[in-house]
Coordinates of C-alpha atoms in Angstrom, one line a residue:
X1500 CA 0.2 -0.5 -0.1
X1501 CA 1.2 3.3 -1.2
X1502 CA 0.0 6.7 -0.1
X1503 CA -1.9 9.4 -2.6
X1504 CA 0.0 12.7 -0.8
X1505 CA -2.2 14.9 -1.6
X1506 CA -0.8 17.9 1.0
X1507 CA 3.1 17.1 -0.5
X1508 CA 1.4 17.3 -4.3
X1509 CA -0.3 20.3 -4.2
X1510 CA 2.9 22.2 -2.5
X1511 CA 4.6 20.8 -5.8
X1512 CA 2.3 23.0 -7.6
X1513 CA 2.1 25.8 -6.1
X1514 CA 6.2 26.4 -6.0
X1515 CA 5.7 25.7 -9.8
X1516 CA 2.5 28.5 -10.3
X1517 CA 5.2 30.9 -7.6
X1518 CA 8.0 30.3 -10.0
X1519 CA 6.0 31.4 -13.1
X1520 CA 4.2 34.3 -11.4
X1521 CA 7.5 35.3 -10.1
X1522 CA 8.7 35.6 -14.0
X1523 CA 6.2 37.1 -14.9
X1524 CA 6.5 39.6 -12.8
X1525 CA 10.5 40.4 -13.6
X1526 CA 8.5 40.6 -17.5
X1527 CA 6.2 43.4 -16.7
X1528 CA 3.3 41.1 -17.2
X1529 CA 0.2 41.5 -15.4
X1530 CA -0.6 39.3 -12.0
X1531 CA -3.0 37.0 -11.9
X1532 CA -5.8 37.7 -9.8
X1533 CA -8.6 36.4 -8.2
X1534 CA -11.6 37.3 -5.9
X1535 CA -14.1 35.6 -3.7
X1536 CA -17.9 36.2 -2.5
X1537 CA -18.5 35.1 0.6
X1538 CA -22.1 35.1 2.3
X1539 CA -23.0 34.7 5.6
X1540 CA -20.5 33.3 8.1
X1541 CA -20.7 29.8 7.5
X1542 CA -18.1 27.7 9.5
X1543 CA -16.3 25.6 6.9
X1544 CA -16.6 28.3 3.7
X1545 CA -15.0 30.8 6.0
X1546 CA -11.8 28.6 6.7
X1547 CA -11.8 27.5 2.6
X1548 CA -11.7 31.2 1.9
X1549 CA -9.5 32.4 4.4
X1550 CA -6.8 29.0 3.0
X1551 CA -7.9 30.3 -1.0
X1552 CA -6.6 34.0 0.7
X1553 CA -3.0 32.4 1.7
X1554 CA -2.5 30.3 -1.1
X1555 CA -2.7 33.8 -3.1
X1556 CA -0.5 34.9 -1.1
X1557 CA 1.6 32.1 -1.2
X1558 CA 2.3 32.4 -5.2
X1559 CA 1.9 35.8 -5.6
X1560 CA -1.2 36.7 -7.0
X1561 CA -3.6 39.7 -5.8
X1562 CA -6.6 38.7 -4.2
X1563 CA -9.9 40.5 -3.2
X1564 CA -12.5 39.1 -1.1
X1565 CA -16.1 40.7 -0.8
X1566 CA -18.4 39.7 2.3
X1567 CA -22.4 40.0 2.6
X1568 CA -23.9 39.1 5.5
X1569 CA -26.8 36.2 5.2
X1570 CA -29.6 38.2 4.7
X1571 CA -28.0 40.4 1.4
X1572 CA -31.0 40.2 -1.2
X1573 CA -30.8 38.1 -4.7
X1574 CA -30.6 41.4 -6.8
X1575 CA -27.5 42.6 -4.4
X1576 CA -26.1 39.6 -4.8
X1577 CA -26.5 39.3 -8.8
X1578 CA -25.3 43.1 -9.0
X1579 CA -22.0 42.5 -7.4
X1580 CA -21.3 39.3 -9.8
X1581 CA -22.2 41.4 -12.5
X1582 CA -19.6 44.2 -11.4
X1583 CA -16.6 41.6 -10.8
X1584 CA -18.0 40.3 -14.7
X1585 CA -16.7 43.5 -15.6
X1586 CA -13.7 44.5 -13.6
X1587 CA -10.8 44.1 -15.9
X1588 CA -8.5 44.0 -13.5
X1589 CA -9.5 40.3 -12.0
X1590 CA -9.3 37.2 -13.9
X1591 CA -10.9 34.9 -12.3
X1592 CA -13.4 35.3 -8.8
X1593 CA -15.9 32.2 -7.5
X1594 CA -18.7 33.0 -5.7
X1595 CA -18.5 30.5 -2.2
X1596 CA -21.4 27.9 -1.9
X1597 CA -23.4 26.6 0.0
X1598 CA -25.4 30.0 -0.7
X1599 CA -28.2 31.1 1.9
X1600 CA -31.8 29.5 1.0
X1601 CA -33.5 32.6 -0.3
X1602 CA -30.5 32.4 -3.2
X1603 CA -30.7 31.1 -6.4
X1604 CA -27.3 28.9 -6.4
X1605 CA -27.9 28.0 -10.3
X1606 CA -28.9 32.1 -11.1
X1607 CA -25.9 33.5 -9.3
X1608 CA -23.9 30.4 -11.2
X1609 CA -25.3 30.7 -14.4
X1610 CA -24.4 34.9 -14.0
X1611 CA -20.7 34.3 -13.5
X1612 CA -18.4 35.2 -16.8
X1613 CA -17.4 32.0 -18.0
X1614 CA -14.3 33.3 -18.9
X1615 CA -13.9 34.4 -15.0
X1616 CA -15.5 31.3 -13.7
X1617 CA -12.7 29.3 -11.9
X1618 CA -14.9 27.3 -10.5
X1619 CA -15.5 25.4 -13.4
X1620 CA -19.3 25.5 -12.5
X1621 CA -21.0 27.4 -15.6
X1622 CA -23.3 25.4 -18.4
X1623 CA -20.9 26.7 -20.7
X1624 CA -17.3 25.2 -19.0
X1625 CA -19.3 21.7 -17.5
X1626 CA -20.7 21.2 -21.6
X1627 CA -17.1 22.3 -23.1
X1628 CA -15.8 19.6 -20.2
X1629 CA -18.4 17.3 -21.1
X1630 CA -16.8 17.4 -25.3
X1631 CA -13.7 17.0 -24.3
X1632 CA -12.5 21.5 -25.0
X1633 CA -10.5 23.2 -23.2
X1634 CA -12.9 24.1 -20.6
X1635 CA -12.3 25.8 -17.1
X1636 CA -12.9 22.4 -14.9
X1637 CA -14.5 21.9 -11.4
X1638 CA -11.1 22.2 -8.9
X1639 CA -11.9 18.6 -6.6
X1640 CA -12.3 16.9 -10.1
X1641 CA -9.4 18.6 -11.4
X1642 CA -7.1 17.8 -8.4
X1643 CA -8.1 13.9 -8.6
X1644 CA -7.0 14.2 -12.5
X1645 CA -3.5 15.9 -11.4
X1646 CA -3.0 13.6 -8.9
X1647 CA -3.6 10.4 -10.8
X1648 CA -1.4 12.1 -13.6
X1649 CA 1.5 13.0 -10.9
X1650 CA 1.5 9.5 -9.5
X1651 CA 1.1 7.9 -12.6
X1652 CA -1.5 5.5 -11.9
X1653 CA -3.1 3.3 -14.7
X1654 CA -6.7 4.1 -16.1
X1655 CA -6.1 2.9 -19.9
X1656 CA -8.4 0.0 -19.7
X1657 CA -8.8 0.2 -15.9
X1658 CA -13.0 -0.1 -14.7
X1659 CA -13.5 3.0 -12.4
X1660 CA -16.6 3.0 -9.8
X1661 CA -17.6 6.5 -9.1
X1662 CA -19.4 6.5 -6.2
X1663 CA -21.2 10.0 -6.0
X1664 CA -22.9 11.9 -9.0
X1665 CA -22.7 15.3 -7.8
X1666 CA -22.3 18.0 -10.2
X1667 CA -19.0 19.2 -9.0
X1668 CA -17.3 16.0 -8.3
X1669 CA -19.0 13.1 -9.5
X1670 CA -20.2 13.3 -13.0
X1671 CA -17.0 15.3 -14.3
X1672 CA -14.8 12.4 -12.6
X1673 CA -17.0 9.9 -14.7
X1674 CA -16.6 12.4 -17.7
X1675 CA -12.9 13.0 -17.6
X1676 CA -11.9 9.5 -16.9
X1677 CA -14.0 8.0 -19.5
X1678 CA -12.4 10.6 -22.3
X1679 CA -9.6 9.9 -24.9
X1680 CA -5.9 10.2 -23.3
X1681 CA -4.7 10.0 -20.2
X1682 CA -5.5 10.3 -18.0
X1683 CA -8.7 8.7 -19.3
X1684 CA -9.6 5.2 -21.4
X1685 CA -11.7 4.2 -18.1
X1686 CA -14.5 2.1 -18.4
X1687 CA -16.6 4.5 -15.4
X1688 CA -19.5 3.2 -13.8
X1689 CA -21.3 6.1 -11.3
X1690 CA -23.3 4.5 -8.3
X1691 CA -25.4 6.0 -6.0
X1692 CA -27.6 5.8 -3.3
X1693 CA -29.8 3.7 -4.8
X1694 CA -27.2 1.5 -7.2
X1695 CA -28.5 -2.3 -6.4
X1696 CA -25.6 -4.5 -5.8
X1697 CA -23.5 -1.7 -4.5
X1698 CA -20.8 -4.1 -3.1
X1699 CA -20.2 -6.1 -6.1
X1700 CA -19.6 -2.8 -8.5
X1701 CA -17.0 -1.8 -6.1
X1702 CA -15.4 -5.0 -5.7
X1703 CA -15.1 -5.0 -9.7
X1704 CA -13.3 -1.8 -9.8
X1705 CA -9.8 -1.3 -10.5
X1706 CA -9.8 2.4 -8.8
X1707 CA -12.4 3.4 -6.6
X1708 CA -13.6 7.5 -6.1
X1709 CA -15.9 7.5 -2.8
X1710 CA -16.9 11.0 -2.9
X1711 CA -21.0 10.7 -1.1
X1712 CA -20.4 12.4 1.5
X1713 CA -20.8 9.5 4.1
X1714 CA -18.1 8.9 6.8
X1715 CA -16.2 5.8 6.5
X1716 CA -19.1 4.5 3.7
X1717 CA -16.2 1.9 2.0
X1718 CA -15.5 -0.8 3.7
X1719 CA -12.7 -3.3 3.6
X1720 CA -15.7 -6.1 2.0
X1721 CA -16.2 -3.6 -0.8
X1722 CA -12.7 -3.2 -2.4
X1723 CA -10.6 -6.1 -3.7
X1724 CA -7.0 -6.4 -3.3
X1725 CA -4.5 -3.9 -5.3
X1726 CA -7.3 -1.4 -6.2
X1727 CA -6.6 2.3 -6.4
X1728 CA -8.7 3.9 -3.5
X1729 CA -9.5 7.8 -3.9
X1730 CA -11.7 9.4 -1.0
X1731 CA -13.1 13.0 -1.8
X1732 CA -15.4 12.5 1.6
X1733 CA -14.9 15.3 4.2
X1734 CA -17.3 15.3 7.1
X1735 CA -17.0 16.0 10.6
X1736 CA -17.6 14.2 13.0
X1737 CA -17.1 14.3 16.6
X1738 CA -14.3 12.5 18.4
X1739 CA -13.2 13.3 22.2
X1740 CA -9.4 12.2 21.0
X1741 CA -9.2 16.0 19.4
X1742 CA -8.5 19.4 21.1
X1743 CA -11.4 20.7 18.9
X1744 CA -13.7 17.7 19.6
X1745 CA -13.6 17.1 16.0
X1746 CA -12.2 15.5 13.1
X1747 CA -12.3 14.8 9.5
X1748 CA -13.3 11.5 8.6
X1749 CA -13.1 10.1 4.7
X1750 CA -15.9 8.6 2.9
X1751 CA -13.6 4.9 2.8
X1752 CA -13.1 2.9 6.3
X1753 CA -9.0 4.3 5.7
X1754 CA -7.5 1.7 8.6
X1755 CA -9.3 -1.7 7.3
X1756 CA -9.4 -0.9 3.7
X1757 CA -6.1 1.0 3.7
X1758 CA -4.0 -2.6 3.4
X1759 CA -5.9 -4.1 0.6
X1760 CA -5.1 -0.9 -1.7
X1761 CA -2.1 -0.2 -4.3
X1762 CA -2.5 3.4 -4.0
X1763 CA -5.4 5.2 -1.4
X1764 CA -5.5 9.2 -0.6
X1765 CA -5.9 9.5 3.2
X1766 CA -8.7 12.2 4.5
X1767 CA -6.9 14.8 5.8
X1768 CA -4.0 15.6 3.1
X1769 CA -5.8 13.9 0.3
X1770 CA -7.8 15.5 -2.5
X1771 CA -8.6 18.4 -0.3
X1772 CA -5.6 19.7 -0.6
X1773 CA -5.3 19.7 -4.2
X1774 CA -8.9 21.5 -4.5
X1775 CA -7.2 25.1 -4.6
X1776 CA -4.4 24.0 -5.6
X1777 CA -6.3 23.4 -8.9
X1778 CA -8.1 26.7 -7.9
X1779 CA -4.9 28.7 -8.5
X1780 CA -4.1 27.3 -11.8
X1781 CA -7.2 28.0 -12.9
X1782 CA -6.7 31.3 -12.2
X1783 CA -3.5 31.3 -14.2
X1784 CA -4.7 29.8 -17.1
X1785 CA -7.6 32.7 -16.7
X1786 CA -4.8 35.5 -16.3
X1787 CA -2.8 33.8 -19.4
X1788 CA -5.9 33.7 -22.0
X1789 CA -5.2 30.2 -21.9
X1790 CA -9.0 29.0 -23.0
X1791 CA -10.8 31.5 -23.6

């Protein structure tokens, strides 16, 4: 069993970006600028946005944070999105999800200029990704593809089982891994909470991508010997063993599954750090006008 170290890989990616940004500055080029809109004070969102700003500082990007209270109107939020769309200094921006119930996430996502949509959520980017055209790919799937590539994990002809069908992880992963080329050329089965014979399908998988949001859902008896297991889950569960009183658990029962795997991502320190690294990669592409 070998660990896929997302923390170390994300650091490598950030160092590569920092070197490129330093070169851009030396040549008198435009410094990439990433903005974020944060609505309300959700703990998870606050932590995530703070980490994004810190990562921007590390690689030498400009970053801006726009804050709104929980009770902001949908109109006011859409007006701010339009303002950022028009701001020529901003290369890419994200609207941190989830949003309060009275605001339509779909409307807000659609309102973001697809050329600045570094989260890869806009239908234009999702559509282009689906047909294999250059696009901003959603950060978590892109991070997983980067890990597969950098660890040289074979995907051609392999059976991949994706557990979870979200628009942010499950669906894009299934599309990316079934496309021509590397990492791709895999045969992909998408499973979810309604899938019959889920265990049998998982046992036939060479690669399992667990993104169902259910702590320790994937057990030892669902994984065949030598499989690659990528755990996307991050659920906070109560713990009397940590100072904070909680710990992060993945969708895979790591302690019982790990010994059967050829490769496995830990939680924390696996897919998570790659998500922010991917967002930084997308912002650099936006600044260089690489896609649009």
